[in-house]
Amino acid sequence: TTTELELVNVSASWDEGIGELFEKIKQENKANGQPNCDASLFFTNLYITPVLKNISLYLEKGKMLAVAGSTGSGKSSLLMMILGELVPSEGKIRHSGRISFSPQTPWIMPGTIRDAILFGLTYDEYRYTSVIKACQLEEDFALLPEKDKTLLVEGGVTLSGGQRARLGLARAVYKDADLYLLDAPFTHLDIVTEKEIFEKCVCKLMASKTRIVVTSKLEHLKRADKILLLHNGDCYFYGTFSELQAQRPDFSSLLLGMEAYDNINAERRSSILTETLRRVSVDE
Ligand code: ADP
């Protein structure tokens, strides 16, 4: 096997945005006749707080990495960094080939549902049908008068949160790439659909693909080849599920002890995970 993605001691900050914010606050303070130095001190502290700190990982071809962590811990930022949108301030990042990215909220342009999935790529019936089936969109299309030729947005149907999420996933999976980045693809799905799509799409259809999935579900962490747990931009854990149980026993037993954890909705799960990570990192 070969390595598809490698991160070595990578740190990054969203300093550009904060720089702009700093300028804005400075201007506002000037306008209010407040001394400049207060804002500079405040923002100097913010400026040097990276969103990702010293992250290392590698992912072999065809493997799955699950990224979990507290809210605001840098999961999306990590994907942005792999996409090249966030430039590391330190460390090395290495990958080659094409990336397909599924954002938390997919952008839907006016046009047919099929166009929204193809997203400019040519229609391949076999590929399209297998993706549609794996993302459970077939059932939705069957209910529409013009099936997947139904118009979206302007004068057309509006999609539910779950439909939108599955459409976004289908779009990302339809694209042929070397590395797939799926940012919380199950957020708006019910437990049963989430389970089925994880199985059929992420595990089966994408079995030979190199994948990074942002998720909070234990079942997904167990099935992934590697797990990265982030807390406040730090790597709280990186390794396999059994290594997680061995190296982070407190964290593991807290979550594994909660029988219902995997069966509550993704938003509640996120806050439980955040609380749990806070608790264990304070205890350590
Ligand atoms: P998570 O996905 O784990 O919830 P994020 O990566 O979205 O965490 O956010 C981590 C931090 O980075 C937050 O403080 C957030 O405000 C900031 N952030 C995320 N995306 C951007 C962006 N595009 N520009 C500036 N700051 C960002």
Coordinates of C-alpha atoms and ligand atoms in Angstrom, one line a residue:
T1 CA 0.0 0.0 0.0
T2 CA 1.0 3.6 -0.5
T3 CA 0.3 6.7 1.5
E4 CA -2.3 8.9 0.1
L5 CA -2.2 11.7 2.6
E6 CA 0.4 12.7 5.2
L7 CA 0.5 15.5 7.8
V8 CA 3.6 16.0 9.8
N9 CA 3.4 18.3 12.8
V10 CA 1.1 20.7 11.1
S11 CA -0.2 23.9 12.8
A12 CA -2.4 26.5 11.3
S13 CA -4.3 29.7 12.1
W14 CA -7.1 31.5 10.5
D15 CA -5.0 34.6 10.9
E16 CA -6.1 36.4 7.8
G17 CA -9.7 36.7 9.0
I18 CA -8.5 37.7 12.4
G19 CA -6.2 40.2 10.9
E20 CA -9.1 41.8 9.1
L21 CA -11.2 41.7 12.3
F22 CA -8.3 43.3 14.2
E23 CA -8.1 46.2 11.7
K24 CA -11.9 46.6 11.9
I25 CA -11.9 46.7 15.8
K26 CA -8.9 49.1 15.7
Q27 CA -10.9 51.4 13.4
E28 CA -13.9 51.2 15.6
N29 CA -11.9 51.9 18.7
K30 CA -10.3 54.9 17.1
A31 CA -13.8 56.2 16.1
N32 CA -14.9 55.7 19.7
G33 CA -11.9 57.5 20.9
Q34 CA -10.6 54.5 22.8
P35 CA -6.9 53.8 23.1
N36 CA -5.5 51.5 20.5
C37 CA -3.4 49.3 22.8
D38 CA -6.4 47.5 24.4
A39 CA -7.4 46.0 21.1
S40 CA -3.9 45.1 20.1
L41 CA -3.2 43.2 23.3
F42 CA -6.5 41.4 23.0
F43 CA -5.9 40.4 19.4
T44 CA -2.2 39.5 19.9
N45 CA -3.5 36.7 22.1
L46 CA -6.0 35.6 19.6
Y47 CA -3.6 35.9 16.7
I48 CA -1.2 33.4 18.2
T49 CA -3.8 30.8 19.0
P50 CA -3.7 28.3 16.2
V51 CA -6.9 26.5 15.1
L52 CA -4.8 23.3 14.6
K53 CA -1.8 22.5 16.7
N54 CA 0.9 20.0 15.8
I55 CA -1.3 17.5 14.0
S56 CA 0.3 14.4 12.5
L57 CA -1.4 11.7 10.6
Y58 CA -1.1 9.5 7.6
L59 CA -3.7 7.7 5.5
E60 CA -3.0 4.8 3.2
K61 CA -4.7 4.4 -0.2
G62 CA -8.2 3.0 0.2
K63 CA -8.4 3.5 4.0
M64 CA -10.9 5.5 6.1
L65 CA -10.1 8.1 8.7
A66 CA -12.8 9.2 11.1
V67 CA -12.4 12.7 12.5
A68 CA -14.3 13.4 15.7
G69 CA -14.0 16.1 18.4
S70 CA -15.6 18.8 20.3
T71 CA -17.5 21.7 18.6
G72 CA -15.1 24.2 17.2
S73 CA -12.1 21.9 17.7
G74 CA -10.9 22.3 14.1
K75 CA -12.5 19.4 12.2
S76 CA -13.7 21.5 9.3
S77 CA -10.5 23.5 9.4
L78 CA -8.5 20.3 9.0
L79 CA -10.4 19.5 5.8
M80 CA -9.9 23.1 4.6
M81 CA -6.2 22.7 5.2
I82 CA -6.1 19.5 3.1
L83 CA -8.1 21.3 0.4
G84 CA -5.4 24.1 0.4
E85 CA -7.8 26.8 1.7
L86 CA -6.0 27.0 5.0
V87 CA -2.2 27.2 4.7
P88 CA -0.2 25.6 7.5
S89 CA 2.1 27.9 9.5
E90 CA 4.3 25.0 10.5
G91 CA 4.7 21.4 9.4
K92 CA 4.3 19.5 6.2
I93 CA 1.3 18.3 4.4
R94 CA 1.6 15.9 1.5
H95 CA -1.0 14.4 -0.9
S96 CA -1.3 14.0 -4.6
G97 CA -4.2 13.7 -6.9
R98 CA -7.8 14.9 -7.0
I99 CA -9.9 15.7 -4.0
S100 CA -13.7 15.5 -3.8
F101 CA -15.1 17.5 -0.9
S102 CA -18.6 17.3 0.6
P103 CA -19.2 20.4 2.7
Q104 CA -21.6 20.4 5.7
T105 CA -24.1 22.5 3.7
P106 CA -23.9 21.7 0.0
W107 CA -24.5 24.6 -2.4
I108 CA -27.5 24.0 -4.6
M109 CA -27.7 26.0 -7.9
P110 CA -30.9 26.4 -10.0
G111 CA -31.4 23.4 -12.3
T112 CA -32.5 19.9 -12.2
I113 CA -31.7 17.5 -9.3
R114 CA -29.6 15.5 -11.7
D115 CA -27.6 18.5 -12.7
A116 CA -27.0 19.3 -9.0
I117 CA -25.5 15.8 -8.5
L118 CA -23.5 15.7 -11.7
F119 CA -22.2 19.2 -11.0
G120 CA -20.8 19.7 -14.4
L121 CA -19.5 16.1 -14.9
T122 CA -20.9 13.9 -17.7
Y123 CA -23.7 11.5 -17.0
D124 CA -22.7 7.9 -16.6
E125 CA -25.8 5.8 -16.1
Y126 CA -24.1 3.0 -14.1
R127 CA -22.1 5.3 -11.9
Y128 CA -25.0 7.6 -11.3
T129 CA -27.4 4.8 -10.5
S130 CA -25.1 3.2 -8.0
V131 CA -24.5 6.5 -6.3
I132 CA -28.2 7.4 -6.1
K133 CA -29.0 4.0 -4.6
A134 CA -26.2 4.2 -2.1
C135 CA -27.4 7.6 -1.0
Q136 CA -31.0 6.5 -0.8
L137 CA -32.1 9.1 -3.3
E138 CA -34.1 6.7 -5.5
E139 CA -37.0 6.7 -3.1
D140 CA -37.1 10.5 -3.0
F141 CA -37.0 10.7 -6.8
A142 CA -39.8 8.2 -7.2
L143 CA -42.2 10.6 -5.3
L144 CA -41.4 13.5 -7.7
P145 CA -43.5 14.0 -10.9
E146 CA -40.4 14.5 -13.0
K147 CA -38.1 12.3 -10.9
D148 CA -34.5 13.5 -11.0
K149 CA -35.3 15.9 -13.8
T150 CA -37.3 18.0 -11.3
L151 CA -36.2 21.6 -11.1
L152 CA -34.6 22.9 -7.9
V153 CA -34.7 26.3 -6.3
E154 CA -36.4 28.8 -8.6
G155 CA -40.0 27.6 -8.9
G156 CA -39.0 24.1 -8.2
V157 CA -39.1 21.8 -5.2
T158 CA -37.3 22.7 -2.0
L159 CA -35.3 19.9 -0.4
S160 CA -35.4 18.9 3.2
G161 CA -32.2 19.1 5.3
G162 CA -31.8 15.4 4.9
Q163 CA -32.4 15.4 1.2
R164 CA -29.9 18.2 0.8
A165 CA -27.3 16.3 2.8
R166 CA -27.7 13.2 0.7
L167 CA -27.6 15.2 -2.5
G168 CA -24.3 16.8 -1.3
L169 CA -22.9 13.4 -0.5
A170 CA -24.0 11.9 -3.8
R171 CA -22.3 14.8 -5.6
A172 CA -19.1 14.3 -3.8
V173 CA -19.2 10.5 -4.4
Y174 CA -20.1 10.8 -8.1
K175 CA -16.9 12.7 -8.7
D176 CA -13.9 10.4 -9.3
A177 CA -11.1 11.4 -7.0
D178 CA -8.2 10.1 -5.1
L179 CA -9.2 11.5 -1.7
Y180 CA -12.7 12.1 -0.4
L181 CA -13.4 14.6 2.3
L182 CA -16.9 14.2 3.9
D183 CA -17.7 16.9 6.4
A184 CA -20.4 15.6 8.8
P185 CA -22.5 14.0 6.0
F186 CA -25.1 12.6 8.3
T187 CA -26.0 15.7 10.3
H188 CA -29.6 16.0 9.2
L189 CA -30.4 12.3 8.8
D190 CA -32.4 10.1 11.1
I191 CA -30.6 7.2 12.8
V192 CA -31.8 4.5 10.4
T193 CA -30.9 6.4 7.3
E194 CA -27.6 7.4 8.8
K195 CA -26.8 3.8 9.5
E196 CA -27.8 2.6 6.0
I197 CA -25.9 5.3 4.2
F198 CA -22.8 4.8 6.2
E199 CA -23.0 1.1 5.3
K200 CA -24.0 1.3 1.7
C201 CA -22.2 4.4 0.6
V202 CA -19.2 5.1 2.9
C203 CA -18.3 1.5 3.6
K204 CA -19.4 -0.5 0.5
L205 CA -19.6 1.8 -2.5
M206 CA -16.5 3.7 -1.3
A207 CA -14.7 0.6 -0.1
S208 CA -11.6 1.1 -2.2
K209 CA -11.5 4.9 -1.8
T210 CA -9.3 6.9 0.6
R211 CA -11.8 8.7 2.8
I212 CA -11.9 11.2 5.7
V213 CA -15.3 11.3 7.4
V214 CA -16.2 13.9 10.1
T215 CA -18.5 12.0 12.4
S216 CA -19.3 11.7 16.1
K217 CA -20.7 8.2 16.0
L218 CA -18.9 5.4 17.9
E219 CA -20.0 2.8 15.3
H220 CA -18.2 4.9 12.6
L221 CA -15.0 5.2 14.7
K222 CA -15.0 1.5 15.2
R223 CA -15.3 0.8 11.5
A224 CA -12.7 3.4 10.5
D225 CA -9.1 2.3 9.9
K226 CA -7.8 5.3 11.9
I227 CA -9.4 7.8 14.2
L228 CA -8.3 11.4 14.9
L229 CA -9.9 13.0 18.0
L230 CA -9.5 16.8 18.2
H231 CA -10.1 19.1 21.2
N232 CA -9.4 22.8 21.0
G233 CA -7.2 22.3 17.9
D234 CA -5.0 19.7 19.7
C235 CA -4.8 16.0 18.8
Y236 CA -6.4 14.3 21.8
F237 CA -6.0 10.9 20.2
Y238 CA -4.8 9.4 16.9
G239 CA -4.9 5.7 16.2
T240 CA -7.2 2.7 15.9
F241 CA -10.3 2.1 18.0
S242 CA -8.6 -0.5 20.2
E243 CA -5.7 1.8 20.8
L244 CA -8.2 4.5 21.8
Q245 CA -9.6 2.1 24.5
A246 CA -6.1 1.3 25.7
Q247 CA -4.7 4.9 25.6
R248 CA -7.7 6.9 26.6
P249 CA -9.6 4.6 29.0
D250 CA -11.5 7.4 30.8
F251 CA -12.8 8.9 27.6
S252 CA -13.6 5.5 26.1
S253 CA -15.5 4.2 29.2
L254 CA -17.5 7.4 29.5
L255 CA -18.7 7.2 25.9
L256 CA -19.0 3.4 25.7
G257 CA -20.9 3.5 29.0
M258 CA -23.6 5.6 27.4
E259 CA -25.7 3.0 25.7
A260 CA -27.9 5.4 23.9
Y261 CA -25.1 7.6 22.6
D262 CA -25.0 6.3 19.1
N263 CA -28.8 6.5 18.8
I264 CA -29.4 10.1 19.6
N265 CA -29.3 12.8 17.0
A266 CA -26.0 14.1 15.7
E267 CA -26.4 17.5 17.3
R268 CA -26.9 16.1 20.8
R269 CA -24.2 13.6 20.2
S270 CA -21.8 16.5 19.4
S271 CA -22.5 18.3 22.6
I272 CA -22.1 15.1 24.6
L273 CA -18.8 14.5 22.9
T274 CA -17.7 18.1 23.6
E275 CA -18.6 17.8 27.3
T276 CA -16.8 14.4 27.6
L277 CA -13.7 15.8 26.0
R278 CA -13.7 18.8 28.3
R279 CA -14.1 16.6 31.3
V280 CA -11.3 14.2 30.5
S281 CA -8.9 16.9 29.4
V282 CA -9.4 18.8 32.7
D283 CA -8.9 15.6 34.6
E284 CA -5.6 14.8 32.9
Ligands
ADP1 P1 -15.3 22.1 14.0 O1 -15.5 21.7 12.6 O2 -14.5 21.1 14.8 O3 -16.6 22.5 14.7 P2 -14.1 24.5 12.9 O4 -12.9 24.0 12.1 O5 -15.3 24.8 12.1 O6 -14.4 23.4 14.0 O7 -13.7 25.8 13.7 C1 -12.5 25.9 14.5 C2 -12.3 27.4 14.6 O8 -11.9 27.9 13.4 C3 -13.4 28.2 15.1 O9 -13.0 29.1 16.0 C4 -14.0 28.8 13.8 O10 -14.6 30.1 14.1 C5 -12.7 29.0 13.0 N1 -13.0 29.0 11.6 C6 -13.5 27.9 10.9 N2 -13.6 28.2 9.6 C7 -13.1 29.4 9.4 C8 -12.9 30.2 8.3 N3 -13.2 29.9 7.0 N4 -12.4 31.5 8.5 C9 -12.0 31.9 9.7 N5 -12.2 31.1 10.8 C10 -12.7 29.9 10.7

